[in-house]
Short mmCIF file of C-alpha atoms in Angstrom, two decimals:
data_model
loop_
_atom_site.label_atom_id
_atom_site.label_comp_id
_atom_site.label_asym_id
_atom_site.label_seq_id
_atom_site.Cartn_x
_atom_site.Cartn_y
_atom_site.Cartn_z
CA MET A 375 19.03 4.29 -26.11
CA LYS A 376 16.40 2.01 -27.68
CA ASN A 377 17.78 -1.03 -26.59
CA ARG A 378 18.31 0.02 -23.04
CA MET A 379 14.67 1.24 -23.06
CA PHE A 380 13.16 -2.08 -24.07
CA THR A 381 15.21 -4.77 -22.14
CA PRO A 382 13.10 -7.56 -20.77
CA LEU A 383 12.94 -5.93 -17.20
CA ASN A 384 11.68 -2.64 -18.62
CA ARG A 385 9.29 -4.62 -20.75
CA GLN A 386 8.04 -6.50 -17.54
CA ARG A 387 7.64 -3.24 -15.79
CA LEU A 388 5.57 -1.64 -18.71
CA LEU A 389 3.40 -4.82 -18.56
CA TRP A 390 2.79 -4.49 -14.95
CA ALA A 391 2.24 -0.76 -15.05
CA ALA A 392 -0.59 -1.66 -17.37
CA VAL A 393 -2.18 -4.32 -15.51
CA CYS A 394 -2.09 -2.14 -12.60
CA GLY A 395 -3.95 0.53 -14.68
CA LEU A 396 -6.34 -1.48 -16.29
CA LEU A 397 -7.13 -3.07 -12.38
CA ALA A 398 -7.40 0.74 -11.25
CA VAL A 399 -9.93 1.62 -13.75
CA VAL A 400 -11.99 -1.54 -12.80
CA ALA A 401 -11.93 -0.42 -9.32
CA VAL A 402 -12.85 3.10 -9.71
CA LEU A 403 -15.87 2.21 -12.15
CA LEU A 404 -16.92 -0.36 -9.54
CA PHE A 405 -16.68 2.46 -6.73
CA VAL A 406 -18.41 5.37 -8.55
CA ALA A 407 -21.38 2.72 -9.48
CA TRP A 408 -21.55 1.59 -5.49
CA ARG A 409 -21.43 5.06 -4.36
CA GLY A 410 -24.05 6.52 -6.50
CA SER A 411 -26.22 3.67 -5.41
CA LEU A 412 -25.62 5.06 -1.70
CA ALA A 413 -26.97 8.53 -2.47
CA VAL A 414 -29.81 10.05 -1.19
CA PRO A 415 -31.86 10.54 -3.51
CA PRO A 416 -30.46 7.69 -5.55
CA GLU A 417 -28.58 8.97 -8.81
CA ASP A 418 -28.95 7.65 -12.19
CA PRO A 419 -26.92 4.60 -12.73
CA LEU A 420 -24.00 6.21 -14.41
CA LEU A 421 -20.33 5.28 -14.31
CA VAL A 422 -19.46 8.93 -13.44
CA ARG A 423 -20.83 10.96 -10.15
CA ARG A 424 -23.67 13.64 -10.82
CA ALA A 425 -21.79 15.97 -8.86
CA VAL A 426 -18.96 15.96 -10.95
CA LEU A 427 -21.11 16.01 -14.10
CA ASP A 428 -22.77 19.27 -12.68
CA ALA A 429 -19.24 20.81 -11.71
CA LEU A 430 -17.75 20.44 -15.35
CA ALA A 431 -21.02 20.87 -17.50
CA TRP A 432 -19.35 18.24 -19.53
CA PRO A 433 -21.34 15.41 -21.63
CA VAL A 434 -21.21 12.06 -19.82
CA PRO A 435 -18.38 10.45 -22.57
CA ALA A 436 -16.22 13.18 -21.67
CA VAL A 437 -16.30 12.81 -17.76
CA LEU A 438 -16.28 9.15 -18.42
CA ALA A 439 -13.19 9.37 -20.46
CA LEU A 440 -11.34 11.85 -17.89
CA GLU A 441 -12.20 9.43 -15.01
CA LEU A 442 -10.64 6.46 -16.95
CA ALA A 443 -7.70 8.23 -18.06
CA LEU A 444 -6.84 9.60 -14.39
CA ALA A 445 -7.54 5.69 -13.10
CA PHE A 446 -5.26 4.39 -15.59
CA GLY A 447 -2.71 6.83 -14.96
CA PHE A 448 -2.59 6.41 -11.10
CA GLY A 449 -2.61 2.43 -11.69
CA ALA A 450 0.22 2.84 -14.07
CA SER A 451 2.04 5.13 -11.71
CA VAL A 452 1.85 2.53 -9.02
CA GLY A 453 2.92 -0.43 -11.47
CA LEU A 454 5.87 1.41 -12.59
CA ALA A 455 7.32 1.96 -9.17
CA VAL A 456 11.01 0.53 -9.35
CA PRO A 457 12.97 -0.54 -6.28
CA PRO A 458 14.08 2.82 -4.68
CA MET A 459 17.69 2.05 -4.34
CA GLU A 460 18.57 1.62 -8.15
CA GLY A 461 21.10 4.17 -8.69
CA PRO A 462 23.41 6.76 -6.70
CA GLY A 463 21.80 8.62 -3.59
CA ILE A 464 20.61 11.80 -5.48
CA ALA A 465 18.84 9.61 -8.37
CA VAL A 466 17.14 7.92 -5.91
CA VAL A 467 16.05 11.06 -4.07
CA ALA A 468 14.95 12.54 -7.33
CA ARG A 469 13.16 9.71 -8.69
CA THR A 470 11.20 9.21 -5.49
CA ALA A 471 10.14 13.06 -5.20
CA ALA A 472 9.09 12.93 -8.61
CA HIS A 473 7.21 9.67 -8.55
CA LEU A 474 5.57 10.61 -5.32
CA LEU A 475 4.38 14.23 -6.95
CA CYS A 476 3.13 12.39 -9.94
CA SER A 477 1.16 9.86 -8.29
CA SER A 478 0.14 12.06 -5.95
CA ALA A 479 -1.60 14.32 -8.53
CA LEU A 480 -3.23 11.35 -10.01
CA PHE A 481 -4.39 10.05 -6.74
CA ALA A 482 -5.91 13.33 -6.08
CA GLY A 483 -7.73 13.59 -9.19
CA VAL A 484 -8.99 9.87 -8.61
CA CYS A 485 -10.29 11.11 -5.44
CA TRP A 486 -12.27 14.23 -6.73
CA ILE A 487 -13.72 12.46 -9.70
CA CYS A 488 -15.01 9.77 -7.53
CA GLY A 489 -16.50 12.48 -5.25
CA LEU A 490 -14.66 11.50 -2.34
CA PRO A 491 -13.24 14.36 -0.48
CA PRO A 492 -15.43 16.69 1.16
CA ALA A 493 -15.81 20.23 -0.34
CA ASN A 494 -12.88 21.69 1.42
CA TRP A 495 -9.09 21.31 1.28
CA GLN A 496 -8.81 19.54 4.69
CA GLY A 497 -10.64 16.54 3.64
CA LEU A 498 -8.33 16.27 0.12
CA LEU A 499 -5.38 16.78 2.30
CA LEU A 500 -6.58 13.90 4.82
CA LEU A 501 -6.84 11.81 2.04
CA LEU A 502 -3.57 12.68 0.17
CA GLY A 503 -1.84 12.10 3.98
CA ILE A 504 -3.44 8.46 4.26
CA TYR A 505 -1.87 7.99 0.60
CA TRP A 506 1.67 9.13 1.94
CA LEU A 507 1.51 7.17 4.84
CA MET A 508 0.89 3.95 2.61
CA TYR A 509 3.53 5.07 0.30
CA LEU A 510 6.11 5.77 2.80
CA VAL A 511 5.39 2.23 4.54
CA VAL A 512 5.61 0.49 0.97
CA TRP A 513 9.06 2.29 0.50
CA LEU A 514 10.55 1.17 3.86
CA LEU A 515 9.65 -2.41 2.87
CA ARG A 516 11.21 -2.06 -0.29
CA TYR A 517 14.29 -0.84 1.42
CA LEU A 518 14.40 -3.54 3.60
CA ARG A 519 14.15 -5.87 0.59
CA TRP A 520 17.28 -4.06 -0.71
CA ARG A 521 19.05 -4.93 2.18
CA ALA A 522 18.20 -8.27 2.16
CA GLU A 523 19.49 -8.71 -1.49
CA LEU A 524 22.76 -6.80 -0.48
CA ASP A 525 23.25 -9.21 2.28
CA ALA A 526 22.75 -12.03 0.28
CA ILE A 527 25.45 -10.94 -2.15
CA ARG A 528 27.95 -10.39 0.94
CA ARG A 529 26.98 -14.18 2.13
CA ALA A 530 27.50 -15.20 -1.26
CA LEU A 531 31.08 -13.55 -1.25
CA GLY A 532 32.05 -15.02 1.90
CA LEU A 533 31.62 -11.47 3.87
CA ALA A 534 28.78 -12.23 6.12
CA ARG A 535 27.72 -15.23 8.39
CA PRO A 536 24.47 -17.25 6.97
CA ALA A 537 21.63 -15.96 7.92
CA ALA A 538 19.57 -17.97 10.63
CA GLY A 539 16.13 -19.10 9.67
CA GLY A 540 13.26 -20.52 11.11
CA VAL A 541 9.37 -20.17 11.14
CA TRP A 542 9.71 -18.31 14.55
CA GLN A 543 12.86 -16.25 13.90
CA ALA A 544 12.62 -13.11 15.98
CA ARG A 545 16.30 -11.62 15.51
CA LEU A 546 15.86 -11.07 11.67
CA LEU A 547 12.03 -9.88 12.11
CA LYS A 548 13.21 -7.10 14.34
CA PRO A 549 12.47 -4.23 11.81
CA TYR A 550 9.40 -5.70 10.90
CA LEU A 551 8.01 -6.04 14.19
CA LEU A 552 9.08 -2.38 15.01
CA LEU A 553 7.33 -1.15 12.03
CA ALA A 554 4.39 -2.92 12.73
CA GLY A 555 4.43 -1.75 16.35
CA ALA A 556 4.57 1.67 15.27
CA LEU A 557 1.81 1.32 13.25
CA GLU A 558 -0.17 -0.51 15.40
CA LEU A 559 0.60 1.09 18.75
CA LEU A 560 1.17 4.88 17.58
CA LEU A 561 -0.98 5.18 14.54
CA PRO A 562 -4.29 4.72 16.26
CA LEU A 563 -3.67 7.10 18.75
CA LEU A 564 -2.44 9.88 16.29
CA LEU A 565 -5.63 9.31 14.34
CA ARG A 566 -7.78 9.58 17.23
CA LEU A 567 -6.26 13.54 17.80
CA LEU A 568 -7.10 14.04 14.47
CA ASP A 569 -10.43 12.64 14.23
CA PRO A 570 -13.58 15.27 14.77
CA PRO A 571 -15.43 13.96 17.88
CA ASP A 572 -18.82 14.10 16.08
CA VAL A 573 -18.07 11.63 13.18
CA PRO A 574 -14.60 9.63 13.83
CA GLY A 575 -14.19 8.35 10.62
CA LEU A 576 -10.21 7.99 10.91
CA THR A 577 -10.33 5.49 13.78
CA GLN A 578 -13.86 3.83 12.95
CA LEU A 579 -13.43 3.30 9.37
CA PHE A 580 -9.91 4.19 7.68
CA TYR A 581 -8.02 2.45 10.21
CA PRO A 582 -9.36 -0.96 10.73
CA TYR A 583 -10.93 -1.23 7.31
CA LEU A 584 -8.26 0.13 5.05
CA LEU A 585 -5.06 1.06 6.87
CA LEU A 586 -4.51 -1.82 9.15
CA PRO A 587 -5.26 -4.70 6.45
CA PHE A 588 -3.19 -3.14 4.07
CA PHE A 589 -0.29 -2.43 6.38
CA CYS A 590 -0.65 -6.10 7.53
CA LEU A 591 -0.59 -7.30 4.27
CA ALA A 592 2.31 -5.55 2.96
CA VAL A 593 4.44 -5.87 6.09
CA GLY A 594 3.60 -10.12 5.83
CA TRP A 595 4.58 -9.85 1.78
CA SER A 596 7.75 -7.97 2.50
CA ALA A 597 8.84 -10.65 5.20
CA GLY A 598 8.06 -13.75 3.17
CA ARG A 599 9.91 -12.62 0.30
CA ARG A 600 12.59 -12.09 2.46
CA PHE A 601 12.70 -14.85 4.95
CA GLY A 602 10.01 -17.18 3.97
CA VAL A 603 7.43 -18.60 6.40
CA ALA A 604 8.00 -16.27 9.96
CA LEU A 605 4.87 -17.38 12.16
CA LEU A 606 5.86 -15.24 14.79
CA LEU A 607 5.00 -11.97 12.49
CA PRO A 608 1.29 -12.62 12.40
CA VAL A 609 1.12 -13.56 15.97
CA ALA A 610 2.99 -10.44 16.87
CA CYS A 611 0.81 -8.14 14.62
CA GLY A 612 -2.07 -9.72 16.19
CA VAL A 613 -0.87 -8.87 19.65
CA LEU A 614 -0.02 -5.43 19.12
CA THR A 615 -3.49 -4.26 18.13
CA LEU A 616 -4.56 -5.22 21.57
CA PRO A 617 -3.51 -2.09 23.61
CA CYS A 618 -5.04 0.26 21.32
CA VAL A 619 -8.43 -1.97 21.22
CA PHE A 620 -9.00 -0.94 24.55
CA LEU A 621 -7.40 2.55 24.45
CA VAL A 622 -8.81 3.87 21.44
CA TYR A 623 -11.81 1.49 20.98
CA ASN A 624 -13.59 -1.15 23.45
CA TYR A 625 -14.00 -4.52 23.55
CA THR A 626 -15.97 -4.98 20.02
CA ALA A 627 -13.03 -3.62 18.07
CA LEU A 628 -11.09 -7.06 19.13
CA PHE A 629 -11.76 -8.22 15.57
CA GLN A 630 -8.88 -6.09 14.73
CA ALA A 631 -6.43 -8.51 16.31
CA GLY A 632 -7.90 -11.24 14.15
CA ALA A 633 -7.75 -9.21 11.14
CA ALA A 634 -4.15 -8.26 11.60
CA PHE A 635 -3.39 -12.12 12.21
CA VAL A 636 -5.19 -13.10 9.07
CA PHE A 637 -3.95 -10.53 6.69
CA THR A 638 -0.17 -10.65 8.19
CA LEU A 639 -0.27 -14.60 7.72
CA ALA A 640 -1.93 -14.28 4.06
CA GLY A 641 1.05 -12.00 2.84
CA ASN A 642 3.59 -13.95 4.57
CA LEU A 643 2.41 -17.15 3.07
CA LEU A 644 2.17 -15.57 -0.19
CA GLY A 645 5.19 -13.57 -0.08
CA ALA A 646 7.33 -17.15 0.82
CA LEU A 647 5.50 -18.79 -1.95
CA VAL A 648 6.86 -16.29 -4.56
CA ARG A 649 10.10 -16.49 -2.77
CA ARG A 650 10.18 -20.24 -3.11
CA VAL A 651 9.07 -20.41 -6.70
CA ARG A 652 11.89 -18.04 -7.78
CA ARG A 653 14.54 -19.40 -5.59
CA HIS A 654 13.62 -22.88 -7.42
CA SER A 655 13.59 -21.45 -10.90
CA CYS A 656 17.05 -20.17 -10.05
CA GLY A 657 18.37 -23.66 -9.45
CA GLU A 658 18.56 -22.86 -5.63
CA THR A 659 17.61 -25.23 -2.86
#
C-alpha cells in the first residue's frame, strides 16, 4: 500500500496539489486586500474581512488561519483532481461525486470568508452554480482528452485510421465547436433570464470577465493538448460570440469577440506547446 501511495505519479499529483494550494492562498489574500480597499467606508488594511471578524468574534490570527486553511484546501482539491476515467464506471462516478462535494464545500467556505455572496442563500447558490458549470466544462474536456488517448492506442494497434491533422481541421474539432457554441450562444441567454433587471451582474460582470475567458482558455488548451495548433477554433469562438452581443448586449460588447479569440488562441498555443514537448520527450516525431 505504501509503495502504491508514493508512486512517481502520485508524488507528482501531491506536488501539483501543494502548488495549487499555495496559489489559491495568494489569490485569496490579494482578493481580500483588494475587496477591503473598495469598502465604503474603507476598512482597516487587514488580510481578513471586517464583516467576518464581527460575525465570528474571533481574534484576527484565528480568522486569518481559517482563511488560509480554506484557501489552501480548495486549491489542493483542484490540484488533486485526477483524470475522470481512471477505473471502472462506478468508481469514476463515486470519485467524481466525492470530489465535487468536497471541493464545493471548500469553495463555499472560501466565498464566505472572502465576503463574496450576499447575505442570503440565493447568492451562495448562484456562486456554487457558476462553480459547478466550470467543473462540468473541465470534466467534459478531460473526457475528450481521455477519448483522444484511447484513440491513439487504437491507432497504434492498427485498429483505427490515423487522424487527419492541420491547423484548419474541422471534423476532429466538432466536439469542441459544439461545446463552445453551447457556452457562447446559450449561456448568455440563460444568464439573462436569471439576472435581476436592476443589477444584471451575471451578464455584465460574471460572463464577459470570468466565464467567457475561462471557458475559451480551457477549450483552447484541451484542443491544443489533443491536436496541436488548430486555428479554426479561436476564429470560431470569436465568431460565436457575435449573436449574443446583439441579442443580450449591444455594439459596446464587441470586445467579447476579441477576448474569445485571444483566450482561445492562447490556450490552444500553450496546449500545443505542451503536447510538442511531451511528444519530443517520448521520442515521437
